[in-house]
Coordinates of C-alpha atoms in Angstrom, one line a residue:
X1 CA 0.0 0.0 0.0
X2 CA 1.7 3.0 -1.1
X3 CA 1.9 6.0 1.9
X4 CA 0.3 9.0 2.4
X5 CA 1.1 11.8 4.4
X6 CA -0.8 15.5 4.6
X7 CA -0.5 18.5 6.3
X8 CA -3.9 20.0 6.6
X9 CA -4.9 23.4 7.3
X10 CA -5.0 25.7 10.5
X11 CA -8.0 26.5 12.5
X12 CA -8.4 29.0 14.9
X13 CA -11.5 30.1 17.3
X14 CA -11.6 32.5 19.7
X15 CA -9.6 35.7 19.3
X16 CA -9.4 38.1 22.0
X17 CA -10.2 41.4 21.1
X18 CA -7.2 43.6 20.3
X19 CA -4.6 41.0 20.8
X20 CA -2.9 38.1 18.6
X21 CA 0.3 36.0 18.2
X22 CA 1.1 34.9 15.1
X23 CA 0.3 32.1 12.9
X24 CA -3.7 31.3 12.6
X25 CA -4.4 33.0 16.1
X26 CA -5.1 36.4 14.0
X27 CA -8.4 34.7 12.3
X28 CA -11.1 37.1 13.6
X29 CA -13.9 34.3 14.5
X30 CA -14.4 35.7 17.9
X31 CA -16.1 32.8 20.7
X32 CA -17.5 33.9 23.5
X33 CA -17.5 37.4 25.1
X34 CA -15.7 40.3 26.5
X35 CA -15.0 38.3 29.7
X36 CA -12.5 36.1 27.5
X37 CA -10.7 39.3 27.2
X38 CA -6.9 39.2 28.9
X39 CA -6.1 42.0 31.4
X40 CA -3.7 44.3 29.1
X41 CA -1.6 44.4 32.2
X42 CA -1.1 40.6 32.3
X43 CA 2.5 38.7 32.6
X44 CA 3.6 38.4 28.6
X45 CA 6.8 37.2 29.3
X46 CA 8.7 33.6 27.8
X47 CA 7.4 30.9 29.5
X48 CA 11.1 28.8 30.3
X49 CA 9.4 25.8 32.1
X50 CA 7.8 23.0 29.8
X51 CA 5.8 21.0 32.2
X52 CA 4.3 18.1 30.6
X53 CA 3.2 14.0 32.3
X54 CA 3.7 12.6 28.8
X55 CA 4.8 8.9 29.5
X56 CA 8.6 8.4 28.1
X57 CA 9.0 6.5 24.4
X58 CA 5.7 7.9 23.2
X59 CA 4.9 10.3 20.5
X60 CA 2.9 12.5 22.7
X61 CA 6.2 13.1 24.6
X62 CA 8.8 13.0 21.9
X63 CA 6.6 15.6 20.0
X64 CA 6.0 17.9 22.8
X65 CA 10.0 17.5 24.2
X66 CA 10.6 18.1 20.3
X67 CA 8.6 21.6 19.9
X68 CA 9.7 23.0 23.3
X69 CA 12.9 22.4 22.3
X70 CA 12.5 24.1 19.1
X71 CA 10.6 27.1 20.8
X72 CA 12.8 27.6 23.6
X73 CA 16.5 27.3 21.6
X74 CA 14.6 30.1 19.0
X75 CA 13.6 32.5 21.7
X76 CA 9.8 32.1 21.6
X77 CA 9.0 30.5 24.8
X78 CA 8.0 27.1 25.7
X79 CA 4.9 25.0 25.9
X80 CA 2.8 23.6 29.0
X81 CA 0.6 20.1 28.6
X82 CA -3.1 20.8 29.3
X83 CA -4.8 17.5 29.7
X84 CA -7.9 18.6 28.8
X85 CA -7.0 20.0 25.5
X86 CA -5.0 16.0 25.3
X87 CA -8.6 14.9 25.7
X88 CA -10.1 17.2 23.3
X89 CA -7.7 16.6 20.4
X90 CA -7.8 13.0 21.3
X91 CA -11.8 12.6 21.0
X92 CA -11.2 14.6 17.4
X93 CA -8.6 12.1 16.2
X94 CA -10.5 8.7 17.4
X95 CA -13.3 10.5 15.0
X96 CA -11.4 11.3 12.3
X97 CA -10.0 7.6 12.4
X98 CA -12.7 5.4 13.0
X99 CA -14.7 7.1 10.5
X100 CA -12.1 7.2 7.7
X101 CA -12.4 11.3 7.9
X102 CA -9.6 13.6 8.1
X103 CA -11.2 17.4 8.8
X104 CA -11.6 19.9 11.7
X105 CA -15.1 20.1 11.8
X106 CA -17.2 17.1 12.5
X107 CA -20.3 17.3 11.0
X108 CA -21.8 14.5 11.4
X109 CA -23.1 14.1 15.0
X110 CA -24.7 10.5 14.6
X111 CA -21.0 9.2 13.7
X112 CA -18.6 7.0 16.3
X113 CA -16.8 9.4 18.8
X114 CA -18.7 12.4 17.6
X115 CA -17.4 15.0 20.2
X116 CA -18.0 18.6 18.8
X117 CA -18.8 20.4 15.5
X118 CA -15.9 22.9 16.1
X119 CA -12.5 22.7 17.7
X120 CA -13.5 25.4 20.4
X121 CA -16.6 22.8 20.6
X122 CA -14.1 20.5 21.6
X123 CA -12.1 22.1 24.3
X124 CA -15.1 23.3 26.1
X125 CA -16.5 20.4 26.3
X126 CA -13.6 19.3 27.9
X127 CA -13.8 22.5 30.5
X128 CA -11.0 24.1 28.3
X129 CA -11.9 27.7 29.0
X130 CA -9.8 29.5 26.7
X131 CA -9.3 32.9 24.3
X132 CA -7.1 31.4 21.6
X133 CA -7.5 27.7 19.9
X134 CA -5.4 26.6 17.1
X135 CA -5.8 22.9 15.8
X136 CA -3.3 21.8 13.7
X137 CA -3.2 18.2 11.8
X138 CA 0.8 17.3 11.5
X139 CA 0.4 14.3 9.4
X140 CA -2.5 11.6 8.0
X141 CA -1.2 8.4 7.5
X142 CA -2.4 5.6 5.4
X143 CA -0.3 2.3 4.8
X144 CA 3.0 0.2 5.7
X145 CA 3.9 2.3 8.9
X146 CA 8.1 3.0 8.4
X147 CA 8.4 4.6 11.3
X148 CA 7.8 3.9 15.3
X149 CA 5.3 5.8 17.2
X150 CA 7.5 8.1 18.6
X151 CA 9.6 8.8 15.7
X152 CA 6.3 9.5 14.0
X153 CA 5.5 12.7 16.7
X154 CA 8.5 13.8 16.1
X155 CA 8.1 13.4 12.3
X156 CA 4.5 15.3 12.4
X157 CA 6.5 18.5 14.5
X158 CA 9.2 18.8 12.1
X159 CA 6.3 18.7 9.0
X160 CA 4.9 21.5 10.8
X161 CA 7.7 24.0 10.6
X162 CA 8.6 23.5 7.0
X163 CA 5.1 24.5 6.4
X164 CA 4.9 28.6 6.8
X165 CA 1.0 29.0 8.1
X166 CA 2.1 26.0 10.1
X167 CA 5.3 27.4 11.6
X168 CA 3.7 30.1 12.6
X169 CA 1.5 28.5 14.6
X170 CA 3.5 26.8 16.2
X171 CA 5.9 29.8 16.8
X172 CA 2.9 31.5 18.2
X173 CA 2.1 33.0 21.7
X174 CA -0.4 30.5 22.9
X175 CA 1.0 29.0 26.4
X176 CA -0.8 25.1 26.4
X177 CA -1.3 22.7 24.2
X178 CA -2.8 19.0 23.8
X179 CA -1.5 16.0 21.4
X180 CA -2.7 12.7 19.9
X181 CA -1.8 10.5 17.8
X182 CA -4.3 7.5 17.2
X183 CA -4.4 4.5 15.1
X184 CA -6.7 2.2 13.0
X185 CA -5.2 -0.3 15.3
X186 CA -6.0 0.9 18.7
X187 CA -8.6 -0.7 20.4
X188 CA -12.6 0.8 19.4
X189 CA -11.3 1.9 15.9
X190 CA -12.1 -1.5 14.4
X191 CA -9.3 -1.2 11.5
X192 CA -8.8 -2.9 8.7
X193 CA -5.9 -5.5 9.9
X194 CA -4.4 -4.9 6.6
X195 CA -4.0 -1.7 6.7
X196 CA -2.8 1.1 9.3
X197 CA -4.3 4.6 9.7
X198 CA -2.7 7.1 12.0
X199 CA -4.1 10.8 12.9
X200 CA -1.8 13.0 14.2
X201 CA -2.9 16.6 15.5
X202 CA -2.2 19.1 18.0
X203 CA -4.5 21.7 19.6
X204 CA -2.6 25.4 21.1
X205 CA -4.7 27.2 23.6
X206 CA -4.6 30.5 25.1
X207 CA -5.9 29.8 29.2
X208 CA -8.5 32.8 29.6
X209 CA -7.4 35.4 31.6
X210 CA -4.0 35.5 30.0
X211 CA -1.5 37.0 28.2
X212 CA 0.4 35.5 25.2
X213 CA 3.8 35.1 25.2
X214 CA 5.5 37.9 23.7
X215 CA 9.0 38.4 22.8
X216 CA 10.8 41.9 23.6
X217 CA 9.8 45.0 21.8
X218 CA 11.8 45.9 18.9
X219 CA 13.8 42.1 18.7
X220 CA 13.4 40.0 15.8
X221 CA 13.4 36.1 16.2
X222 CA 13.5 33.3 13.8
X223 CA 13.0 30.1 13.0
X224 CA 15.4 28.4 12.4
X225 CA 17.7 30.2 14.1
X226 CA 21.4 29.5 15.2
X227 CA 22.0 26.0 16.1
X228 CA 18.6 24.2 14.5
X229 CA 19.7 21.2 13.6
X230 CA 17.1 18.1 11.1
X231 CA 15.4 20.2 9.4
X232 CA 13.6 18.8 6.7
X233 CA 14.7 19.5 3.6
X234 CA 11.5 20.0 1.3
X235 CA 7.4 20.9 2.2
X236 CA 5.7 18.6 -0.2
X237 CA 2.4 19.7 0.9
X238 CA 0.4 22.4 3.4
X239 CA -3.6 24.1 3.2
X240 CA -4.0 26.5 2.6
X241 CA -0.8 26.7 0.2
X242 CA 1.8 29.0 0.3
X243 CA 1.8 29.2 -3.3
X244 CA -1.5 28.5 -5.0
X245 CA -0.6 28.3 -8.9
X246 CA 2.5 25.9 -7.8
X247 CA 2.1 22.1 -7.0
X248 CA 4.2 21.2 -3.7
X249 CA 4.3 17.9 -4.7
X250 CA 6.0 18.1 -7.6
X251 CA 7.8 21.3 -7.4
X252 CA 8.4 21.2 -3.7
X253 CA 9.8 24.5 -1.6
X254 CA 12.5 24.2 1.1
X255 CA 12.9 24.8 5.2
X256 CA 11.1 28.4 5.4
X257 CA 12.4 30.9 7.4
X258 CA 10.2 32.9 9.6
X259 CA 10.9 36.3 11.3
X260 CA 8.9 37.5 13.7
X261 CA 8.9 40.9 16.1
X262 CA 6.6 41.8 18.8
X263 CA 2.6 41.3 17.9
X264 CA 1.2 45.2 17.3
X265 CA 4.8 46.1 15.7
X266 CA 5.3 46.4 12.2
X267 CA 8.2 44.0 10.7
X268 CA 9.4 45.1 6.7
X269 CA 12.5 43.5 5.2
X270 CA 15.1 45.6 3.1
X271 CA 17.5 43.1 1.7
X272 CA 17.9 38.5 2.7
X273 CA 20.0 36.1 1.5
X274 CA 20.5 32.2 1.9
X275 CA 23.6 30.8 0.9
X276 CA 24.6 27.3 1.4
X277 CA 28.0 25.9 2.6
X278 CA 29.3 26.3 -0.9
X279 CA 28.3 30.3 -0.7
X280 CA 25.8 29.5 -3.2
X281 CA 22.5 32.0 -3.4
X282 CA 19.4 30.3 -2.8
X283 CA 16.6 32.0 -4.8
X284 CA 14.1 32.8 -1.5
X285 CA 10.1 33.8 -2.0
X286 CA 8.8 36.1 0.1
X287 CA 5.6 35.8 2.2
X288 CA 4.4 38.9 4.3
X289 CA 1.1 40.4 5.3
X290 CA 0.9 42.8 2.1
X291 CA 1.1 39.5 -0.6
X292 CA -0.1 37.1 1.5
X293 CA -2.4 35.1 -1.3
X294 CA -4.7 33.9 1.6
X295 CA -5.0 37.3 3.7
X296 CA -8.0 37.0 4.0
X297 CA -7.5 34.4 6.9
X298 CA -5.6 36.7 8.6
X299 CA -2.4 33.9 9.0
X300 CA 0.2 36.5 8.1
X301 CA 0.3 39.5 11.0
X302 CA 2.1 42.6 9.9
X303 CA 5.0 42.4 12.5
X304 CA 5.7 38.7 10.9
X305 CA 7.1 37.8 7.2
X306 CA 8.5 34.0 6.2
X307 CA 11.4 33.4 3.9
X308 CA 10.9 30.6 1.2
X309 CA 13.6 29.1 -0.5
X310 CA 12.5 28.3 -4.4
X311 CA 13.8 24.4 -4.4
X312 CA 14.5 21.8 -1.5
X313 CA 17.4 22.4 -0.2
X314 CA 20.4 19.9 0.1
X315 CA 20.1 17.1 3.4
X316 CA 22.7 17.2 6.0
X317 CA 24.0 20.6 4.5
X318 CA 24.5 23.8 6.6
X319 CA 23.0 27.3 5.2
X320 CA 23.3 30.8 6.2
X321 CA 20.7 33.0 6.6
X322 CA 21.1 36.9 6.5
X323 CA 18.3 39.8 6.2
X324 CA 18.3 43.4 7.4
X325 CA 14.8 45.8 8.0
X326 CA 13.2 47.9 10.3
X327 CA 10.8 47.4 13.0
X328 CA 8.3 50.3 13.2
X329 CA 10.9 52.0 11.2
X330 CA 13.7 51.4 13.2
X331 CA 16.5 49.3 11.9
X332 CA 16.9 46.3 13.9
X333 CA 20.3 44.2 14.4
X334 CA 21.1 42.4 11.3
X335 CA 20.1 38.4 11.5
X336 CA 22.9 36.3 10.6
X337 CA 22.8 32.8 11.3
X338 CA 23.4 28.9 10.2
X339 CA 20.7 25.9 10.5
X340 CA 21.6 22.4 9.5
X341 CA 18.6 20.4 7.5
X342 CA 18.5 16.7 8.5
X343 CA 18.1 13.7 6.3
X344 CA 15.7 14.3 2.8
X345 CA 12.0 13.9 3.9
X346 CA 9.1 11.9 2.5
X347 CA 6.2 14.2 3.9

C-alpha cells in the first residue's frame, strides 16, 4: 500500500479582542464574550518551564520535548501540557480515524466518537476555558507504517515548521497545548488489519485570563535560528498553500524561514539572502502580510514575514541566513545565522 502523508490546514477560534500571536491565532472568528478578554496588564513574558506528564517512548512526549525544544532554543518561549486539550484533540482524532475522515469540523453528529462540530466545541466540552484555539493536523497516515510511534511525533513536529501557516503556529504566543496521535489499530477503531491509519494533530490554547507570550519590543526572532539542527529539507504539501498556482508535490519549496517581532509592531525587510555551505545563493520567496495570497484568513500579521527558499534544499548541508529591515521604522540588528537540515523527507 503505497503511503500517504498531509499537512492540513490551520483552525483558529476564539480571538481576544485587540490581541494576537502569530500564525492562525489572527483569524477574527471571535467565541464567546468580553469576559475572554486578557487584562492588558497581564505577565507576557517567555514561558522557560515546559511542564508536561507525557509517559517516556511515546509520540505524545517526543513531540512535545521536540517543539519546546525548538521554541525555547529560538527564543519564543515554551509549551505547557493541558490535559484537557489532550482529551479534546484525542476525542477529534478517534473520530477522524474510526470514520475514515480527516477534517476539523465534525459534522456528522450520529458518527462514532462524535465529540463537537468545532474545535473550540471540543475544548469546552472538555472544560478548556480558553481565548485562543489553534488545531493543527501534522500528518494523516495511510499504509506500511516505516516509522515507530514516537519517531512519527516527532516526524509530524518537524512537518509543521517547513510549512509557513504551520510554523507560525506553532511559533505562536499561545501558552498550552494537547497532542494525539491514534491509530486504525488501537482498540474501538475497528481497523482494517491490513491496513494502518494514523491521525496525528495538536491543539494550542490561550488559558482565559492571559496574556500570550510575547517576545521583547523591537527584537526580531526566527526560526530556524542559530544552532537548529534536522530540518527537513523540502514541504511537499500544506492548506491552505503558500503558493496556489504551484504544485508542492512536484515542485516542492524548502525549510522556510520565519521572522517575527513583537505582535502590534510592524516587521518590513530591506534586503535577505540564503547561501549554502558552498556560498551558493538560494533563490528565496517572500511571504508577508501585504502579498499574502490567503489574507483574508488573517495567517500573516504585519509584525511577521516567512522566507521561502525556491527548491528543496540539500540534506545534511549547513545554510546561512542573512536579512536586514526595520521594526516600526527602526533598523533592527542584522540576523545572521546557520541551521543544519536533517536527512531528505518523504512528507
Amino acid at each position: 500500500m503505497r503511503q500517504y502523508w498531509s499537512i492540513i490546514g490551520i483552525v483558529a477560534l476564539g480571538l481576544q479582542a485587540g490581541c494576537g500571536g502569530g500564525g492562525s491565532s489572527g483569524n477574527n472568528n471571535s467565541v464567546g464574550n468580553n469576559n475572554n478578554v486578557p487584562n492588558p496588564n497581564a505577565d507576557t513574558r517567555l514561558q522557560v518551564d515546559a511542564r508536561a506528564n507525557y509517559a517516556a517512548n511515546t509520540p505524545q512526549r517526543a513531540a512535545f520535548d521536540l517543539l519546546n525544544a525548538e521554541r525555547q532554543r529560538c527564543g519564543f518561549g515554551v509549551m505547557h501540557q493541558s490535559v484537557a486539550l489532550d482529551r479534546a484533540v484525542f476525542g477529534h482524532a478517534r473520530y477522524l480515524v474510526r470514520n475514515q475522515l480527516f477534517d476539523h469540523r465534525e459534522t456528522n453528529a450520529n458518527l462514532p466518537f462524535f465529540t463537537g462540530t468545532e474545535p473550540a466545541d471540543r475544548a469546552s466540552r472538555e472544560g478548556y476555558s480558553r481565548n485562543v484555539i489553534d488545531e493543527l493536523f501534522g500528518l494523516n497516515f495511510t499504509g506500511t507504517v516505516p516509522l515507530s510511534r514516537e519517531a512519527i511525533g516527532q516526524a509530524a513536529v518537524r512537518s509543521l515548521l517547513s510549512a509557513p501557516y504551520h510554523l507560525n503556529g506553532m511559533m505562536s504566543g499561545q501558552r498550552e497545548v494537547g497532542i494525539a496521535l491514534v491509530s486504525s489499530q488501537d482498540p474501538e477503531m475497528a481497523g482494517n488489519p491490513q491496513l494502518t491509519n494514523f491521525v496525528f494533530n495538536l491543539m494550542l490554547g490561550l488559558p482565559s485570563g492571559q496574556a500570550q507570550q510575547e517576545i521583547t519590543r523591537g527584537e526580531v526572532k526566527t526560526y530556524p535560528c542559530a544552532g537548529t539542527t534536522n530540518t527537513v529539507t523540502q514541504l511537499l504539501d500544506e492548506q491552505p498553500n503558500p503558493i496556489p498556482n504551484r504544485n508542492l508535490k512536484t515542485q516542492p519549496i524548502g525549510q522556510p524561514i520565519l521572522l517575527r517581532a513583537a505582535v502590534g509592531q510592524r516587521l518590513s525587510l530591506n534586503q535577505f539572502q540564503m547561501t549554502d555551505q558552498a556560498g551558493q545563493a538560494v533563490s528565496l520567496l517572500l511571504l508577508n502580510r501585504t502579498n499574502d495570497p490567503h489574507r483574508n484568513l488573517n495567517l500573516i500579521r504585519d509584525n511577521e514575514a516567512v522566507l521561502m527558499p525556491d527548491r528543496p534544499l540539500q540534506p545534511q548541508h549547513r545554510y546561512r541566513v542573512v536579512a536586514e529591515g526595520t521594526v516600526d521604522g527602526q533598523a533592527f540588528t542584522k540576523v545572521d545565522f546557520f541551521f543544519t537540515t536533517g536527512a531528505v523527507n518523504e512528507f
